[in-house]
Coordinates of C-alpha atoms and ligand atoms in Angstrom, one line a residue:
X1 CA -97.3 -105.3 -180.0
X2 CA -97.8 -108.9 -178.3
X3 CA -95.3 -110.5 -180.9
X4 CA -93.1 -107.5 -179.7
X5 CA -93.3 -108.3 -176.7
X6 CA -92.8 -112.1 -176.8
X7 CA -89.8 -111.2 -179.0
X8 CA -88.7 -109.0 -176.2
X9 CA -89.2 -111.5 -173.6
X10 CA -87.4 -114.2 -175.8
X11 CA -83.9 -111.7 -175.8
X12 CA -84.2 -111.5 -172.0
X13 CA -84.4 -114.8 -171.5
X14 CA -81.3 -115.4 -173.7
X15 CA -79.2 -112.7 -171.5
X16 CA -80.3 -110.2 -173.6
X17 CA -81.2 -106.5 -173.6
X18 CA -84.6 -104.9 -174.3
X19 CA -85.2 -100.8 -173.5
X20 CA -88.9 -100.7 -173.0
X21 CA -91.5 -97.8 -172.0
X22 CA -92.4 -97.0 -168.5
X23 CA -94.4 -94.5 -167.4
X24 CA -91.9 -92.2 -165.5
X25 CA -88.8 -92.7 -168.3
X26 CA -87.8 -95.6 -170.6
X27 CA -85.8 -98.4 -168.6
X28 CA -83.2 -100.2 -170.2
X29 CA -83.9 -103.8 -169.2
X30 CA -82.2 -107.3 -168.2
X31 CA -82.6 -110.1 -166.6
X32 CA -82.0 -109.4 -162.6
X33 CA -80.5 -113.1 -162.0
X34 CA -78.4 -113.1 -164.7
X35 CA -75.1 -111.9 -163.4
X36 CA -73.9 -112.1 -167.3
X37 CA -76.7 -110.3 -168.7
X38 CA -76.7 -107.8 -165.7
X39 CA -72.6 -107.1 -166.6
X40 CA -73.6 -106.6 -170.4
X41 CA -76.3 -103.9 -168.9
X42 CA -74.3 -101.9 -167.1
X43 CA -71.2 -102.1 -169.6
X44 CA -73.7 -100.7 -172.2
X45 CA -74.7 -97.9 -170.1
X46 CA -70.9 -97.0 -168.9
X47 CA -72.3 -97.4 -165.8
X48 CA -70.0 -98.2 -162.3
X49 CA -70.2 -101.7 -161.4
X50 CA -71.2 -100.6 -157.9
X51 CA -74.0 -98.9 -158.8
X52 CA -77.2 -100.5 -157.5
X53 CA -80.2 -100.9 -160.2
X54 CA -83.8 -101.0 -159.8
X55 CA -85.7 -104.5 -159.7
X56 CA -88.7 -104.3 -162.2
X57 CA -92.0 -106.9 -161.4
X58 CA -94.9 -106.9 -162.6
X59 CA -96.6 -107.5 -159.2
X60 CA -96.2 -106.8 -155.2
X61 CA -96.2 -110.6 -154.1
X62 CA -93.1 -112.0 -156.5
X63 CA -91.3 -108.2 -156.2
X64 CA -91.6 -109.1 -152.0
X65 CA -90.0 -112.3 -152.3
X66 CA -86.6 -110.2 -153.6
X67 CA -87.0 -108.5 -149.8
X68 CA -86.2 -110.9 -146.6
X69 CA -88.2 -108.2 -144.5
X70 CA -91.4 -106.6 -145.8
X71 CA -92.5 -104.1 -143.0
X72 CA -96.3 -102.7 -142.9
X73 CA -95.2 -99.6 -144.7
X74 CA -93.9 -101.2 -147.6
X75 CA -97.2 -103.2 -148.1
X76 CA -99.2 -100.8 -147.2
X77 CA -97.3 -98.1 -150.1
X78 CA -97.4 -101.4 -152.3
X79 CA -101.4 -101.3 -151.7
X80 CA -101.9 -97.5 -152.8
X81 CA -99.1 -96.9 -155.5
X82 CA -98.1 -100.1 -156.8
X83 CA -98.5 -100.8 -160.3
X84 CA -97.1 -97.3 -160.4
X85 CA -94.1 -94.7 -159.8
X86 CA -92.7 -95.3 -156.6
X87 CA -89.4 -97.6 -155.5
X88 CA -88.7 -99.3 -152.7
X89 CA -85.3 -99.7 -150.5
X90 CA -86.0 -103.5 -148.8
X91 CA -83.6 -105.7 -147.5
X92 CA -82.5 -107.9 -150.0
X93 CA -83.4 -111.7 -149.8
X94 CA -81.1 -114.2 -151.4
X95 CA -82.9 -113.7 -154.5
X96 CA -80.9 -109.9 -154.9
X97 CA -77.5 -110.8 -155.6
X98 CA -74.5 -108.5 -155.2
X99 CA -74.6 -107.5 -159.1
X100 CA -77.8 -105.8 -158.8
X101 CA -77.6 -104.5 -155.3
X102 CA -73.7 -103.0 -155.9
X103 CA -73.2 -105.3 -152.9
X104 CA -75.4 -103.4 -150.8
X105 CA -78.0 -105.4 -148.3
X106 CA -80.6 -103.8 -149.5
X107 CA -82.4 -103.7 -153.0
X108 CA -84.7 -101.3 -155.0
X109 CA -87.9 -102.9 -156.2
X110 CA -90.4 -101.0 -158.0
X111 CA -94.3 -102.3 -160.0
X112 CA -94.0 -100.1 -162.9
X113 CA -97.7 -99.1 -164.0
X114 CA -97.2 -98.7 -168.3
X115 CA -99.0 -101.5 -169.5
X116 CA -95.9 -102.6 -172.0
X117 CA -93.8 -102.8 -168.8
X118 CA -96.7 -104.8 -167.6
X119 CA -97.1 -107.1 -170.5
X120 CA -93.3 -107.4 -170.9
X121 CA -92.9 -108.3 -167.1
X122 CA -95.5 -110.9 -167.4
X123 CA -94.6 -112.0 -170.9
X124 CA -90.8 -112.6 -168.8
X125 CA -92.3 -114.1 -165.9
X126 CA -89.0 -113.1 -164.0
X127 CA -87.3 -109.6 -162.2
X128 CA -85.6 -107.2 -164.9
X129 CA -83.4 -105.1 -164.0
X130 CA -83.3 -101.9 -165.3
X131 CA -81.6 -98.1 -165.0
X132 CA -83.1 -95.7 -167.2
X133 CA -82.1 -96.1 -170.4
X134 CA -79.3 -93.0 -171.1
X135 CA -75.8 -93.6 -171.3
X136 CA -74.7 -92.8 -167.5
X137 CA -74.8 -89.2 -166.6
X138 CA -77.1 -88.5 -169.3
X139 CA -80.3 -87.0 -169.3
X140 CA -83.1 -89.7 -168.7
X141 CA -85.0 -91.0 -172.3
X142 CA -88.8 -90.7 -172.1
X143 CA -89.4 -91.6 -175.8
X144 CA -88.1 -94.4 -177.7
X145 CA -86.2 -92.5 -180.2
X146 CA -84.2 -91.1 -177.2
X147 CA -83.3 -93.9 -176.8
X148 CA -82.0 -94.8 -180.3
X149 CA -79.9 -92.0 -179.8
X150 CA -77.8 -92.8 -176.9
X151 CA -77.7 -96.6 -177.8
X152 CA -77.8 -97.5 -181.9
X153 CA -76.4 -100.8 -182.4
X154 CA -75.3 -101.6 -178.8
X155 CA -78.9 -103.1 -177.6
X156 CA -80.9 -105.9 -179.1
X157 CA -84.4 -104.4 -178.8
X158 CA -86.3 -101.5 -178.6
X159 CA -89.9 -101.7 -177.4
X160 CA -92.2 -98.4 -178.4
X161 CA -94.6 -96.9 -176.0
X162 CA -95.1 -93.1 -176.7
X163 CA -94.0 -90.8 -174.5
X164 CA -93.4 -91.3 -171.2
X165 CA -96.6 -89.7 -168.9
X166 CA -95.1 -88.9 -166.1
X167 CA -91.5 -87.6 -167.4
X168 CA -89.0 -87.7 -164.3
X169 CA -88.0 -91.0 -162.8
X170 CA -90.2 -92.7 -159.7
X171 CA -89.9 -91.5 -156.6
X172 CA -87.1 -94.0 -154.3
X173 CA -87.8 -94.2 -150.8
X174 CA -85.7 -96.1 -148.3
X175 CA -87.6 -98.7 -146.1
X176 CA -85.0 -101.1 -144.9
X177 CA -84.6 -99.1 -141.5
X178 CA -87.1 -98.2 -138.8
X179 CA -87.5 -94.4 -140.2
X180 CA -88.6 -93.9 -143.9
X181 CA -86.0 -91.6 -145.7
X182 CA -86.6 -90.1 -149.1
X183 CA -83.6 -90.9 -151.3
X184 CA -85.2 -89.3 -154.6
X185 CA -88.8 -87.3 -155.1
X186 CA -90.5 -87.9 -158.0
X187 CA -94.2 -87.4 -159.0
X188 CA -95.4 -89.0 -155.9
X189 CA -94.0 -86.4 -153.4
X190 CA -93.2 -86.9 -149.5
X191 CA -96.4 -85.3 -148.2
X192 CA -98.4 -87.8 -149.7
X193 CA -95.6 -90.7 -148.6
X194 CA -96.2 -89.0 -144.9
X195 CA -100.1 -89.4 -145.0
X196 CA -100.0 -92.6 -146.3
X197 CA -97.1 -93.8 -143.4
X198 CA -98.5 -91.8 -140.8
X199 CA -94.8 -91.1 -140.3
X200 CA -92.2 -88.6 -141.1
X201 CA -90.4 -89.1 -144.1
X202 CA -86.7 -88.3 -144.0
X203 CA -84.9 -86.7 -146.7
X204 CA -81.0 -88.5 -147.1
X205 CA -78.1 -87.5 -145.7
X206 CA -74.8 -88.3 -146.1
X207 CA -74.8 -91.8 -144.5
X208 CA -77.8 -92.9 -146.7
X209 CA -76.5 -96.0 -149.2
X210 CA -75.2 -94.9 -152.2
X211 CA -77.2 -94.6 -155.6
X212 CA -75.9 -92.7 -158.4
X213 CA -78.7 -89.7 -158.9
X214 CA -77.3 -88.9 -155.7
X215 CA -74.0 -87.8 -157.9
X216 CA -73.3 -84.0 -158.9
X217 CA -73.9 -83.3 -162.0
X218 CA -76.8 -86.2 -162.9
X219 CA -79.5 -85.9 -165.4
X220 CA -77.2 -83.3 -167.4
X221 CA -77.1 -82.3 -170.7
X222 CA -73.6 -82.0 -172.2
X223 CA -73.7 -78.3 -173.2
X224 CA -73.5 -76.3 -169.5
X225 CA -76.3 -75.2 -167.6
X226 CA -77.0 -72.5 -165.5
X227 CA -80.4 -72.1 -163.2
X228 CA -81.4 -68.9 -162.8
X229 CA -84.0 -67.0 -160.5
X230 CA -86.4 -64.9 -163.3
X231 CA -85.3 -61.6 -162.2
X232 CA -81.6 -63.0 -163.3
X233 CA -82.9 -64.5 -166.7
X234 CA -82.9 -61.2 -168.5
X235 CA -80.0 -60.1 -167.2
X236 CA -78.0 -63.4 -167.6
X237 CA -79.1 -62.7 -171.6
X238 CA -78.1 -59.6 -172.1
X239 CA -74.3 -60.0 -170.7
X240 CA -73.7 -63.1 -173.1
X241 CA -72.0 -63.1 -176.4
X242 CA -72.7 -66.4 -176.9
X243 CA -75.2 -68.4 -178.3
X244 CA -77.3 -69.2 -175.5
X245 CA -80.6 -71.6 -175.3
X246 CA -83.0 -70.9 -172.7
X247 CA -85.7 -73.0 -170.7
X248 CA -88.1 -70.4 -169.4
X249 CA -92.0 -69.7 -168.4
X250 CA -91.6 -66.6 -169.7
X251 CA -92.4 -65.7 -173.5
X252 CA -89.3 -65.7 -175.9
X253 CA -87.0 -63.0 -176.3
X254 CA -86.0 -62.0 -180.0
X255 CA -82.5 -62.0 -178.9
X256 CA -82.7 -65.8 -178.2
X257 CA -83.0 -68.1 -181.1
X258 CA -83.3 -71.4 -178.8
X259 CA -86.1 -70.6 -176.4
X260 CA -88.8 -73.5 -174.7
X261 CA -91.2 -71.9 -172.5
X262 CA -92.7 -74.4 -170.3
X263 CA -95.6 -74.7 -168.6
X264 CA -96.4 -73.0 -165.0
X265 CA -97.6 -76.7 -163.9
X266 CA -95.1 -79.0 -162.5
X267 CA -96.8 -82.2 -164.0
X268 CA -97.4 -80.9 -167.4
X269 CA -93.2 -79.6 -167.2
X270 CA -92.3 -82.7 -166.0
X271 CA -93.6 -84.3 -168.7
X272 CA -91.7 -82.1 -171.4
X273 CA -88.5 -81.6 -169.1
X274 CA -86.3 -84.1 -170.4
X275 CA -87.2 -84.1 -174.4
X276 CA -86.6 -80.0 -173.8
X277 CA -83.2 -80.8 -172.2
X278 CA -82.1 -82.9 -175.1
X279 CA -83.8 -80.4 -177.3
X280 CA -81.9 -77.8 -176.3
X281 CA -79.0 -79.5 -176.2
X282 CA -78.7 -80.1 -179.8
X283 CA -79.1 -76.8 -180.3
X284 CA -75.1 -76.1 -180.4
X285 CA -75.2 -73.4 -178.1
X286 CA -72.4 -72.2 -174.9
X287 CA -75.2 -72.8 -172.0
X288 CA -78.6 -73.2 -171.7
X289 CA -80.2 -71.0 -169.7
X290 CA -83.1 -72.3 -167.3
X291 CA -85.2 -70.3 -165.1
X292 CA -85.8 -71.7 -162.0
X293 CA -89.2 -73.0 -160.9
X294 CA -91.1 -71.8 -157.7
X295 CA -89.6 -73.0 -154.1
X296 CA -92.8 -74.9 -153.1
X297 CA -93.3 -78.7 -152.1
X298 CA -95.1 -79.6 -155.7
X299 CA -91.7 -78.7 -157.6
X300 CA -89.6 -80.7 -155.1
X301 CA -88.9 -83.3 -158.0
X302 CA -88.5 -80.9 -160.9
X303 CA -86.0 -78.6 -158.8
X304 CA -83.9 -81.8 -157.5
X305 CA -83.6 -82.7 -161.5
X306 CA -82.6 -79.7 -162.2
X307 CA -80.3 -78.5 -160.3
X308 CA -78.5 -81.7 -160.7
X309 CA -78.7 -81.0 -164.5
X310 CA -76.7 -77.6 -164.1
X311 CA -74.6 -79.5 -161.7
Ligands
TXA401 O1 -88.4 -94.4 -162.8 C1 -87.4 -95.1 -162.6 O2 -87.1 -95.4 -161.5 C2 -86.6 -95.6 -163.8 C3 -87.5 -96.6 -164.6 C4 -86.8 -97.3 -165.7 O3 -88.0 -97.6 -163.7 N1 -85.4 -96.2 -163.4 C5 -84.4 -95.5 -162.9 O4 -83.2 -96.2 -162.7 O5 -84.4 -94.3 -162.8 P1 -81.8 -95.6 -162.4 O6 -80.9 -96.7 -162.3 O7 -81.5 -94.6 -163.5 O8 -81.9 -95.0 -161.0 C6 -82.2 -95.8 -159.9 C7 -81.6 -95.2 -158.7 C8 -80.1 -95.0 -158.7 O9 -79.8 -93.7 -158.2 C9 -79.7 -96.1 -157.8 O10 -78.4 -95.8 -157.2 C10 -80.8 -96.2 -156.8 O11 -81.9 -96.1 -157.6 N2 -80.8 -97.5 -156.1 C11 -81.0 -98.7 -156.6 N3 -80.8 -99.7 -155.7 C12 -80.6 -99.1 -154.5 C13 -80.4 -99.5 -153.2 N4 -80.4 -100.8 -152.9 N5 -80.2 -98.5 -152.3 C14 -80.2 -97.2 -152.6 N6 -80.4 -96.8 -153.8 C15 -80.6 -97.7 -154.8
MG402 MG1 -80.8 -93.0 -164.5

């Protein structure tokens, strides 16, 4: 892996482009000053130019010198959840040029905790920018042969690391004002962002800066879906004459040949949420059918993904 890994750190030094694990969902990876290798990122992904990208370090005191202001909170989240999954909205210093920021003031920095991120960051000694690595709009890889499929030839490195632990992408929250707001949840959920801060923690509104899993239609699978409450599942089935795939807690129905059941946890399904998307979406069927999880706080994350994925 260390040869990997200087290999990998070689091609981002040379502009490159490595995909490498993380522990919320594989990033695809170059260098953050680099407004050429930066371009050749987000032409690979199809992604709009003016689409900010996280900023990738593999420690709090070089990620802070991309910020011109580090308030208390963001040290103090930095101290708790740092190397981990959790992003921060700073404002930018110099460092953050428009081409990561999509000419925003402010820029996302996040200490990924997967320890090939960690050697990879280090092996680099620099900032990597990195957007999951899916083509835009798709659903988010968390294994390295996801991966392969969305990109085959088009990238110069893929760096293996299993399966991504935590499964849905870190949680973004928005420091660069006076009150925290919550631009995306993820596995580290606003009630423990609230103890920590002491504060309230906004959720975004309409005037929060842009960032692209704030789009309709995010995170989605390219055969429709359609979230259903449970006592709409069955019913939902039976009125089809298509083929349909399901996502589900319940046990399969004989009537449905493509049928995941997922667990009634929401770390464990966040985990599988993604690989069961793509999954299912292979399967060739008209929609895929997913039940939706409970209202409570601990789904937050898993509801926000997928309800974006059924657009
Ligand atoms: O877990 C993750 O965060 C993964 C791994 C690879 O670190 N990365 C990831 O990147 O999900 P991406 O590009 O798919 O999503 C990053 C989100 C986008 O919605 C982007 O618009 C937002 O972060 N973002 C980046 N910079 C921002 C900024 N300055 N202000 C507001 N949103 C920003
Ligand atoms: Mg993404």
């Amino acid at each position: 892996m260390n040869q990997e890994v200087r290999r990998a750190a070689k091609i981002l030094r040379a502009g490159g482009l490595v995909a490498f694990p993380t522990e919320t969902v594989y990033g695809l990876g170059a260098d953050a000053s680099s407004a050429a290798a930066v371009a050749r990122l987000y032409a690979v992904k199809g992604r709009p130019a003016d689409h900010p990208v996280i900023v990738h370090l593999a420690d709090a005191a070089p990620a802070f010198t991309w910020a011109r202001e580090v308030p208390a909170s963001a040290r103090a989240l930095a101290a708790r959840y740092w190397p981990g999954p959790l992003t921060m909205i700073l404002k930018r210093s110099d460092r953050a040029k428009d081409f990561v920021t999509g000419g925003q003031d402010s820029v996302a920095l996040r200490v990924p905790s997967h320890p090939v991120a960690l050697l990879l960051l280090r092996a680099f000694g620099g900032a990597v920018a990195a957007p999951s690595a899916n083509l835009h709009g798709h659903v988010s890889p968390t294994t390295a042969s996801h991966v392969r499929e969305d990109f085959s030839r088009q990238i110069d490195l893929i760096l293996e690391g299993g399966s991504s632990e935590i499964g849905i992408e870190s949680t973004i929250v928005d420091l660069s004002d006076e009150k925290p707001v919550l631009l995306r949840p993820g596995r580290i959920s606003r009630q423990e962002l609230e103890r920590e801060l002491q504060t309230r923690v906004a959720d975004r509104t309409s005037s929060s800066p842009r960032h692209s899993g704030g789009l309709e239609r995010h995170y989605a699978p390219k055969t429709p879906a359609l979230l259903l409450p449970p006592h709409q599942l069955d019913a939902e089935i039976a009125k089809r004459s298509d083929k349909v795939a399901v996502l589900a807690f319940s046990r399969p129905d004989e009537r449905v040949e493509y049928w995941i059941r997922m667990p009634r946890e929401p770390r464990a399904y966040a985990q599988r949420l993604y690989a069961a998307l793509r999954e299912l979406d292979g399967a060739d069927c008209g929609a895929i059918l997913i039940e939706s999880p409970p209202e409570t706080a601990e789904w937050d994350a898993i509801r926000d993904r997928l309800s974006r994925a059924a657009g």
